[in-house]
Amino acid sequence: MKATAISSHPLLASEIHNSSLQQACPSIPFSQNPNDFVLPINRRHLLTSLSVAITPFFASQPPYAAARGLFQMPPPRLTNRYYLVRAGESEYESMGIINTNPVAKTSMDSGLSERGKKQTVKAAFELKAMGACEGSCWIWPSITQRAYQAAEIIASTNGVTRSFIVPEYSFLDARGLGAFEGKSLESVSEVYAYDSISPSMKPPPISDGTPNESVEDVFVRVTQLMSILETQYSGETVIIVSPDSDNLSVLQAGLVGLDRRRHRDLSFGPGEVRFVDIKSIPTYKQPASGVYKCLNPPSCR
């Protein structure tokens, strides 16, 4: 009866409760006001309460299914449409001379020859017939003279303003051929002989500042370019204009998962245009020699 009477009186019950808590936790002050008393903080209970309160918030967030990480070759998908264009013949190419030193890339001698201008005009109309710039498109040329001239011709033919031309300063430089610089164009076949053995083989070096790049070196550059484009744009059309074939053939080999030692099979002629379709994997016969056999394409050494 006595316990029942005490518990039924709210003031007495509150004082007894506070007294027992004060004895258990003497360092915590307790108010004697029944409307103002505070329970001691229990860290375990606090963490439990927080986890219960926060869980619904995180559970309600949409998954990052469309998040884009580092660009990998071959890509599972592309967020943009791409056209690959090789610029028309250059002045040096018209003379049959290899010129890949980046020091001269903005020189007028690295510009389009008369024949190269005609090839580029044809490419521009081909892009128009393909509907490449219907709506809008971005044109990404190398800053190399002939590639930028080609970009201007493509833009003019397809009704694209200069603000949609984005010059690329390094990733689309013509492949540096080292000691082959200044030699005849026919000698480039020796470079491709190296490429067919290993994508890591470099042309012999030279002291005039011309890079001597392997297929792998070019592959790193064009992969970095694609990473920028896939991050910067979404659902856009991008026309990549290269001064040479190797940038584009190595890029396309990477996109479709082809053994990069065979990038020469995808070579571009001056003024050639291609639409990128990563589902279109070229079929080719594996070489008979075990030296060239690739057991795990496109990772071949």
Coordinates of C-alpha atoms in Angstrom, one line a residue:
M1 CA 0.0 0.0 0.0
K2 CA 2.8 2.4 0.9
A3 CA 4.7 1.8 -2.3
T4 CA 1.5 2.2 -4.3
A5 CA 0.8 5.5 -2.6
I6 CA 4.3 6.8 -3.3
S7 CA 4.3 5.8 -6.9
S8 CA 0.9 7.3 -7.5
H9 CA 2.2 10.7 -6.3
P10 CA 4.1 12.2 -9.2
L11 CA 6.2 14.6 -7.1
L12 CA 7.4 11.9 -4.7
A13 CA 8.1 9.5 -7.5
S14 CA 10.2 12.0 -9.3
E15 CA 12.2 12.9 -6.2
I16 CA 12.9 9.2 -5.5
H17 CA 13.9 8.7 -9.1
N18 CA 16.3 11.6 -9.0
S19 CA 17.7 10.5 -5.7
S20 CA 18.5 7.0 -7.0
L21 CA 20.1 8.4 -10.1
Q22 CA 22.2 10.9 -8.1
Q23 CA 23.5 8.1 -6.0
A24 CA 24.4 6.0 -9.1
C25 CA 26.0 9.0 -10.9
P26 CA 27.2 11.5 -8.2
S27 CA 29.1 13.6 -10.7
I28 CA 26.1 14.5 -12.7
P29 CA 23.9 17.4 -11.4
F30 CA 20.2 16.7 -11.3
S31 CA 17.4 19.3 -11.1
Q32 CA 15.0 19.0 -8.2
N33 CA 12.3 20.4 -10.4
P34 CA 10.1 17.5 -11.6
N35 CA 9.4 19.3 -14.9
D36 CA 13.1 19.9 -15.4
F37 CA 15.0 16.7 -14.6
V38 CA 17.5 15.2 -17.0
L39 CA 18.5 11.6 -17.4
P40 CA 22.2 10.8 -17.6
I41 CA 23.5 10.3 -21.2
N42 CA 24.3 6.7 -22.0
R43 CA 26.8 6.6 -24.9
R44 CA 25.6 3.2 -26.1
H45 CA 21.9 4.4 -26.1
L46 CA 22.9 7.6 -27.9
L47 CA 24.8 5.8 -30.7
T48 CA 21.9 3.4 -31.1
S49 CA 19.4 6.3 -31.3
L50 CA 21.6 8.0 -33.9
S51 CA 21.9 5.0 -36.1
V52 CA 18.2 4.4 -36.0
A53 CA 17.6 8.0 -37.0
I54 CA 20.3 8.2 -39.8
T55 CA 19.6 4.8 -41.4
P56 CA 16.4 5.8 -43.2
F57 CA 18.2 8.9 -44.6
F58 CA 20.9 6.8 -46.3
A59 CA 18.5 4.0 -47.3
S60 CA 16.4 6.5 -49.2
Q61 CA 19.3 7.8 -51.3
P62 CA 19.3 6.6 -54.9
P63 CA 22.2 4.3 -55.9
Y64 CA 25.0 5.8 -58.0
A65 CA 24.3 3.4 -60.8
A66 CA 25.4 5.9 -63.5
A67 CA 28.6 7.1 -61.7
R68 CA 31.6 7.4 -64.0
G69 CA 35.0 6.4 -62.8
L70 CA 38.3 6.1 -64.6
F71 CA 38.0 5.5 -68.3
Q72 CA 39.1 2.0 -69.3
M73 CA 39.7 0.4 -72.6
P74 CA 37.8 -1.2 -74.1
P75 CA 34.9 0.7 -72.5
P76 CA 31.6 -1.1 -71.6
R77 CA 29.8 1.9 -73.1
L78 CA 30.3 5.4 -74.3
T79 CA 28.3 8.4 -73.1
N80 CA 28.9 10.3 -76.3
R81 CA 28.9 9.7 -80.1
Y82 CA 32.3 9.9 -81.7
Y83 CA 33.6 10.5 -85.2
L84 CA 37.3 10.0 -86.0
V85 CA 38.8 12.1 -88.8
R86 CA 42.3 12.1 -90.1
A87 CA 43.3 15.5 -91.5
G88 CA 44.1 15.7 -95.2
E89 CA 47.6 15.4 -96.6
S90 CA 50.2 17.9 -95.2
E91 CA 52.8 19.9 -97.1
Y92 CA 55.5 17.6 -95.7
E93 CA 53.5 14.5 -96.7
S94 CA 53.1 15.9 -100.2
M95 CA 56.9 15.9 -100.4
G96 CA 57.2 12.4 -99.0
I97 CA 58.9 13.5 -95.8
I98 CA 58.2 12.3 -92.2
N99 CA 57.6 15.3 -89.9
T100 CA 56.5 14.5 -86.3
N101 CA 58.6 16.9 -84.2
P102 CA 56.1 18.9 -82.1
V103 CA 58.2 22.0 -82.3
A104 CA 57.0 22.5 -85.9
K105 CA 53.4 21.4 -85.4
T106 CA 52.0 25.0 -85.7
S107 CA 54.2 25.9 -88.7
M108 CA 52.5 26.5 -92.0
D109 CA 54.7 23.8 -93.5
S110 CA 52.7 21.4 -91.3
G111 CA 49.5 22.7 -92.8
L112 CA 47.3 21.1 -95.5
S113 CA 48.6 20.8 -99.0
E114 CA 46.3 21.7 -101.9
R115 CA 45.5 18.0 -102.2
G116 CA 45.0 17.8 -98.5
K117 CA 42.5 20.7 -98.6
K118 CA 40.4 18.8 -101.1
Q119 CA 40.6 15.6 -99.1
T120 CA 39.4 17.5 -96.0
V121 CA 36.5 19.2 -97.8
K122 CA 35.4 15.8 -98.9
A123 CA 35.6 14.6 -95.3
A124 CA 33.5 17.6 -94.2
F125 CA 30.7 16.8 -96.6
E126 CA 30.9 13.1 -95.6
L127 CA 30.3 14.1 -92.0
K128 CA 27.4 16.3 -93.2
A129 CA 25.9 13.4 -95.1
M130 CA 26.2 11.2 -92.0
G131 CA 24.4 13.8 -89.9
A132 CA 27.3 14.2 -87.5
C133 CA 26.5 17.8 -86.5
E134 CA 22.7 17.7 -86.7
G135 CA 21.6 19.6 -83.6
S136 CA 25.2 20.3 -82.5
C137 CA 28.6 18.8 -82.3
W138 CA 32.0 19.5 -80.7
I139 CA 35.1 19.4 -82.8
W140 CA 38.4 18.4 -81.1
P141 CA 41.4 18.9 -83.3
S142 CA 45.1 18.7 -82.5
I143 CA 46.7 22.1 -82.4
T144 CA 48.9 20.8 -85.3
Q145 CA 48.4 23.1 -88.2
R146 CA 46.8 20.7 -90.7
A147 CA 44.4 19.2 -88.0
Y148 CA 43.2 22.7 -87.0
Q149 CA 42.8 23.8 -90.6
A150 CA 40.7 20.6 -91.1
A151 CA 38.6 21.4 -88.1
E152 CA 37.8 24.9 -89.5
I153 CA 36.8 23.4 -92.8
I154 CA 34.6 20.8 -91.1
A155 CA 33.0 23.5 -89.0
S156 CA 32.3 25.8 -91.9
T157 CA 30.8 23.0 -94.0
N158 CA 28.6 21.8 -91.2
G159 CA 27.4 25.2 -89.8
V160 CA 29.4 24.9 -86.6
T161 CA 30.6 28.1 -84.9
R162 CA 34.2 28.5 -83.8
S163 CA 33.1 28.4 -80.2
F164 CA 32.5 24.6 -80.7
I165 CA 36.1 24.0 -81.8
V166 CA 38.2 22.9 -78.9
P167 CA 42.0 22.7 -79.7
E168 CA 43.9 19.8 -78.1
Y169 CA 47.5 20.8 -77.3
S170 CA 49.2 17.5 -76.6
F171 CA 47.1 14.3 -76.5
L172 CA 46.6 14.4 -80.3
D173 CA 50.1 15.2 -81.4
A174 CA 51.3 13.2 -84.3
R175 CA 53.1 10.1 -83.1
G176 CA 56.8 10.9 -82.6
L177 CA 58.9 8.7 -84.8
G178 CA 62.3 9.5 -83.3
A179 CA 65.3 8.8 -85.7
F180 CA 62.9 8.4 -88.6
E181 CA 62.2 12.2 -88.5
G182 CA 63.1 13.7 -91.9
K183 CA 63.3 10.3 -93.7
S184 CA 61.0 9.2 -96.5
L185 CA 57.4 8.2 -95.8
E186 CA 58.2 4.7 -97.1
S187 CA 60.5 4.1 -94.2
V188 CA 57.6 4.2 -91.7
S189 CA 57.0 0.5 -92.6
E190 CA 60.0 -0.2 -90.3
V191 CA 58.1 1.4 -87.4
Y192 CA 55.1 -0.8 -88.1
A193 CA 57.4 -3.9 -88.1
Y194 CA 58.3 -3.0 -84.5
D195 CA 54.7 -2.4 -83.6
S196 CA 53.7 -5.9 -84.8
I197 CA 56.2 -7.5 -82.5
S198 CA 55.4 -5.5 -79.3
P199 CA 53.3 -2.4 -78.6
S200 CA 56.1 -1.4 -76.2
M201 CA 58.9 -1.2 -78.8
K202 CA 60.0 2.3 -79.6
P203 CA 61.6 3.7 -82.7
P204 CA 65.3 4.6 -82.3
P205 CA 65.8 8.0 -80.5
I206 CA 67.1 11.2 -82.0
S207 CA 68.7 14.3 -80.4
D208 CA 66.6 17.0 -82.1
G209 CA 63.7 16.8 -79.6
T210 CA 61.4 14.5 -81.7
P211 CA 59.8 12.0 -79.3
N212 CA 60.3 8.3 -80.1
E213 CA 56.9 6.9 -79.1
S214 CA 55.7 3.3 -78.9
V215 CA 52.2 2.2 -79.5
E216 CA 51.7 2.0 -75.7
D217 CA 52.8 5.7 -75.4
V218 CA 50.2 6.7 -78.0
F219 CA 47.6 4.5 -76.3
V220 CA 48.2 6.3 -73.0
R221 CA 47.7 9.7 -74.7
V222 CA 44.5 8.8 -76.5
T223 CA 43.1 7.1 -73.4
Q224 CA 43.6 10.3 -71.4
L225 CA 41.8 12.2 -74.1
M226 CA 38.8 9.9 -74.0
S227 CA 38.7 10.1 -70.2
I228 CA 38.5 13.9 -70.6
L229 CA 35.8 13.8 -73.2
E230 CA 33.7 11.2 -71.4
T231 CA 33.9 13.2 -68.2
Q232 CA 33.3 16.6 -69.8
Y233 CA 30.4 15.7 -72.1
S234 CA 27.3 13.5 -71.9
G235 CA 25.0 12.7 -74.8
E236 CA 27.0 14.9 -77.2
T237 CA 28.6 14.3 -80.6
V238 CA 32.4 14.8 -80.7
I239 CA 34.5 14.9 -83.8
I240 CA 38.2 14.0 -83.1
V241 CA 40.6 15.4 -85.8
S242 CA 44.1 13.9 -85.8
P243 CA 47.1 15.0 -87.9
D244 CA 48.1 11.3 -88.4
S245 CA 46.8 7.8 -88.6
D246 CA 48.4 6.2 -85.6
N247 CA 46.5 8.3 -83.0
L248 CA 43.2 7.1 -84.5
S249 CA 44.1 3.5 -85.3
V250 CA 45.5 3.0 -81.7
L251 CA 42.4 4.7 -80.3
Q252 CA 40.0 2.6 -82.3
A253 CA 41.9 -0.6 -81.5
G254 CA 41.5 0.3 -77.8
L255 CA 37.8 1.1 -78.1
V256 CA 36.9 -2.2 -79.8
G257 CA 39.3 -4.4 -77.8
L258 CA 41.7 -5.3 -80.7
D259 CA 45.2 -6.4 -80.1
R260 CA 47.2 -3.1 -80.3
R261 CA 50.0 -4.8 -82.2
R262 CA 47.5 -5.0 -85.1
H263 CA 46.5 -1.3 -85.0
R264 CA 47.9 -0.9 -88.5
D265 CA 45.0 -3.0 -89.7
L266 CA 42.8 0.0 -88.8
S267 CA 45.0 2.7 -90.4
F268 CA 43.3 5.9 -91.7
G269 CA 44.1 7.4 -95.1
P270 CA 44.3 11.3 -95.4
G271 CA 40.8 12.8 -95.0
E272 CA 39.2 9.5 -93.9
V273 CA 36.2 9.6 -91.6
R274 CA 34.8 6.9 -89.3
F275 CA 32.0 6.6 -86.9
V276 CA 33.0 4.9 -83.6
D277 CA 31.0 1.8 -82.8
I278 CA 32.5 -0.1 -79.9
K279 CA 30.2 -3.1 -80.6
S280 CA 31.8 -3.5 -84.0
I281 CA 34.9 -5.5 -83.2
P282 CA 36.9 -6.2 -86.4
T283 CA 37.5 -9.8 -87.2
Y284 CA 41.0 -10.8 -88.1
K285 CA 43.0 -14.0 -88.2
Q286 CA 45.6 -14.6 -85.5
P287 CA 49.1 -14.8 -87.0
A288 CA 50.4 -18.3 -87.4
S289 CA 53.7 -17.6 -85.5
G290 CA 53.6 -18.1 -81.8
V291 CA 55.8 -15.1 -81.4
Y292 CA 52.9 -12.9 -82.4
K293 CA 50.1 -14.9 -80.7
C294 CA 48.1 -12.9 -78.2
L295 CA 46.6 -15.1 -75.5
N296 CA 44.8 -12.3 -73.7
P297 CA 43.8 -9.5 -76.0
P298 CA 44.0 -6.6 -75.8
S299 CA 46.7 -7.0 -73.1
C300 CA 49.5 -8.3 -75.3
R301 CA 53.2 -7.8 -74.8

